[in-house]
C-alpha positions as a printed Julia matrix, in Angstrom:
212×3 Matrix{Float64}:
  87.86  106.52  104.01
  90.98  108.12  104.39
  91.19  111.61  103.78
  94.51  113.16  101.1
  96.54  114.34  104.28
  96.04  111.16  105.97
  96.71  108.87  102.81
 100.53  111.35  102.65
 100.71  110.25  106.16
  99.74  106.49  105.68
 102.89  106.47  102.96
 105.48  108.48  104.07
 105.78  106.67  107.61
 105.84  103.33  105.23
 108.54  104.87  103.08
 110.44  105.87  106.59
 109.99  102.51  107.86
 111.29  100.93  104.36
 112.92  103.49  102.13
 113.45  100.69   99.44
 110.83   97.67   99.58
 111.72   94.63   97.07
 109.3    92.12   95.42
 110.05   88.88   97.47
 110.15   87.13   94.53
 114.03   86.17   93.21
 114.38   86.5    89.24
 117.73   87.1    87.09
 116.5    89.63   84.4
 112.88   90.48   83.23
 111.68   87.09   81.54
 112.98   84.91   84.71
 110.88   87.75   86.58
 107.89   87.13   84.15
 107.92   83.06   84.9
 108.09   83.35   88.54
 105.22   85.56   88.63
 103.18   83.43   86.38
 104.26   80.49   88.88
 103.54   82.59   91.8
  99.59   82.72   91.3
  98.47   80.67   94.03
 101.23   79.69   95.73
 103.28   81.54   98.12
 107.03   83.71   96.78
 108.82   81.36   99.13
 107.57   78.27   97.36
 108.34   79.59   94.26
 111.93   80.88   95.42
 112.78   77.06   96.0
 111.44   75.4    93.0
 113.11   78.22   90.89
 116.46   78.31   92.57
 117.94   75.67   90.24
 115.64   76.31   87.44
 116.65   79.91   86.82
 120.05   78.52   86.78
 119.92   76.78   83.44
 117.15   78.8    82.39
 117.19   82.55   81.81
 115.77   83.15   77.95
 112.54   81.44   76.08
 114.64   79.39   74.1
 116.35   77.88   76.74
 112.93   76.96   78.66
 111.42   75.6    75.18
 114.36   73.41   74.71
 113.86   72.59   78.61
 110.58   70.93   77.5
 107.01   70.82   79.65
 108.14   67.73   81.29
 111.48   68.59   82.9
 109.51   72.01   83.78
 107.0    69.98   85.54
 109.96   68.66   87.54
 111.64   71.81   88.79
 108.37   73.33   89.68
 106.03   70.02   90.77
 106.01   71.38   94.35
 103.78   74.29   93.51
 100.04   74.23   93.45
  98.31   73.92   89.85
 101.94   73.14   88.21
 100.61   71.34   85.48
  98.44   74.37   83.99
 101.85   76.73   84.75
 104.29   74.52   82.78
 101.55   74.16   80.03
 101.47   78.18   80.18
 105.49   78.78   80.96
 106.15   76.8    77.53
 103.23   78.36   75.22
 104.25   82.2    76.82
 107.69   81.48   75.8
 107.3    80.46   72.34
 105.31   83.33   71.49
 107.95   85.75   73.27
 110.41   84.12   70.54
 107.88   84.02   68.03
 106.5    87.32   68.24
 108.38   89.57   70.65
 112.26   88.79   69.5
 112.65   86.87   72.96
 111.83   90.15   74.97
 109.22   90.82   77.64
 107.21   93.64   75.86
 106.76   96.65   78.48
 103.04   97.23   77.69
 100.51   96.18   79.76
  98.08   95.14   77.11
 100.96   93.12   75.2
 101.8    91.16   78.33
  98.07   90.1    78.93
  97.55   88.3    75.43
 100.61   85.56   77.24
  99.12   82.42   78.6
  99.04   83.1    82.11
  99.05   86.32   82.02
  96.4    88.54   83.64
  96.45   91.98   84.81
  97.86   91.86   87.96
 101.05   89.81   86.3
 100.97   92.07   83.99
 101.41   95.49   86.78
 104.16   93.35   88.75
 106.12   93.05   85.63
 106.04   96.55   84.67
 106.9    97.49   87.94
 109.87   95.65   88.76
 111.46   95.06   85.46
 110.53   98.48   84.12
 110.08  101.21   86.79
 106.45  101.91   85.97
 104.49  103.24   88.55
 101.73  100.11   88.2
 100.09   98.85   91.24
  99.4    95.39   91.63
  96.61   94.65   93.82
  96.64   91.3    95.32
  94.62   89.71   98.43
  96.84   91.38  100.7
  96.91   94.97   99.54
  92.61   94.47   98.87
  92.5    93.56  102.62
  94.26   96.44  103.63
  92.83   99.11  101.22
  89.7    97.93  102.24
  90.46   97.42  105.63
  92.34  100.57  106.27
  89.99  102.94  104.6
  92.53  103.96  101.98
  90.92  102.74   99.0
  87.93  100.92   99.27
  86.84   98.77   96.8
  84.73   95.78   95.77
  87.03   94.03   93.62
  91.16   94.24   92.86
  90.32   96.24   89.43
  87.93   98.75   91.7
  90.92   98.78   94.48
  93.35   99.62   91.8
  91.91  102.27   90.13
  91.08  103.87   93.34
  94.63  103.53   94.62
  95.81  105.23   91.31
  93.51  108.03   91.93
  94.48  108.39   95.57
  98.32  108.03   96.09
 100.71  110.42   95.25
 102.81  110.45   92.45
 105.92  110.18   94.66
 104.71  107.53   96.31
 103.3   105.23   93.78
 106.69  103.78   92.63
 106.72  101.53   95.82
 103.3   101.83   96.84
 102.54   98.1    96.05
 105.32   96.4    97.4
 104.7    98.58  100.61
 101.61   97.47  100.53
 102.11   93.49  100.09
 104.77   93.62  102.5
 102.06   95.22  105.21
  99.53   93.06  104.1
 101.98   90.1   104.51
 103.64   91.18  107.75
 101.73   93.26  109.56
  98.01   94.03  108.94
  97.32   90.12  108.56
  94.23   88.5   107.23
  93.09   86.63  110.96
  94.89   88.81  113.59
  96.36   92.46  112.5
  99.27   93.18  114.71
  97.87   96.4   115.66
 100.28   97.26  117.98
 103.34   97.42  116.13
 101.66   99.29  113.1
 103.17  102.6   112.21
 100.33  103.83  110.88
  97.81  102.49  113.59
  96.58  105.64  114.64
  95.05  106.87  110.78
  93.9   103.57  109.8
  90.31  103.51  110.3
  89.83   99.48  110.97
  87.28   99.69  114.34
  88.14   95.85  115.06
  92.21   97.22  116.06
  93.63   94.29  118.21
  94.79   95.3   121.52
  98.53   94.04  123.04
């Protein structure tokens, strides 16, 4: 495991690297943000970019994706995986937004897991993004490389998470999941780690390092 100077280290040569890291995902305000997360479960942020780019051009608010309908949903987004069980949840998350949260994307964690499609880690990415919170949203690529790295082992996300919100520093943890994905995505990869090129190589305590 990483010890605290080395987990200061691990962040501030990510924050050098990228002093601003972005969510991949495109979205116009907070509820266009909440939608393509719930579509992104599953399916990769480039996918989702393409089968929202027209969607999200005509439809911004939860009345204008009930009036939509399920069916012309299903058409705009029938190139992801599982889009029959999204639309189904995309409709029934934005009728109860209208319903019960005056058409606005509550900012509470708990709030945001009661929509249909909703879990925890949707939940952190929306805070995040749309609201500045410091969440951290562990997904398969920041559990490999917490695990992998030695900076905060775990055996599930929920175990990752909590020790990654024990371990980083306050001034990190702003970014510290998109840093994270972005590593995960680019860099420390699930079949071959590009070692090499890592800028924070020589703290990370993976023993199977690949070699140029």
């Amino acid at each position: 495991m990483l010890k605290k100077d080395q987990i200061e280290t691990f962040f501030a040569r990510l924050q050098k690297q990228n002093p601003e890291p972005k969510g991949e995902l495109n979205y116009v305000n907070p509820y266009t943000l909440l939608v393509a997360v719930v579509l992104s479960a599953q399916a990769t942020d480039v996918g989702v970019n393409k089968a929202t780019e027209k969607l999200f051009k005509i439809v911004d608010t939860p009345e204008k994706m009930v009036k939509l309908g399920e069916a012309r949903l299903k058409d705009h987004i029938k190139t992801i995986g599982l889009f029959n069980t999204k639309a189904k949840n995309v409709i029934k998350l934005s009728e109860m937004l209208i319903a019960a949260h005056n058409s606005l994307v509550p900012r509470d964690r708990a709030i945001l897991e009661t929509l249909p499609g909703v879990g925890r880690k949707t939940a952190n990415v929306v805070l995040n993004i749309a609201f500045g919170e410091p969440t951290i949203a562990v997904d398969t690529h920041i559990f490999r490389v917490s695990n992998r790295t030695g900076l905060a082992p775990g055996k599930d996300v929920l175990a990752v998470e909590r020790a990654l919100e024990k371990k980083v520093p306050a001034k990190f943890k702003q970014h510290c999941h998109h840093w994270l994905i972005l590593h995960g995505r680019y860099v420390c990869k699930a079949r071959k780690p590009d070692c090499p090129s890592c800028v924070v190589n020589d703290v990370c305590q993976f023993k199977g390092k690949t070699v140029v």
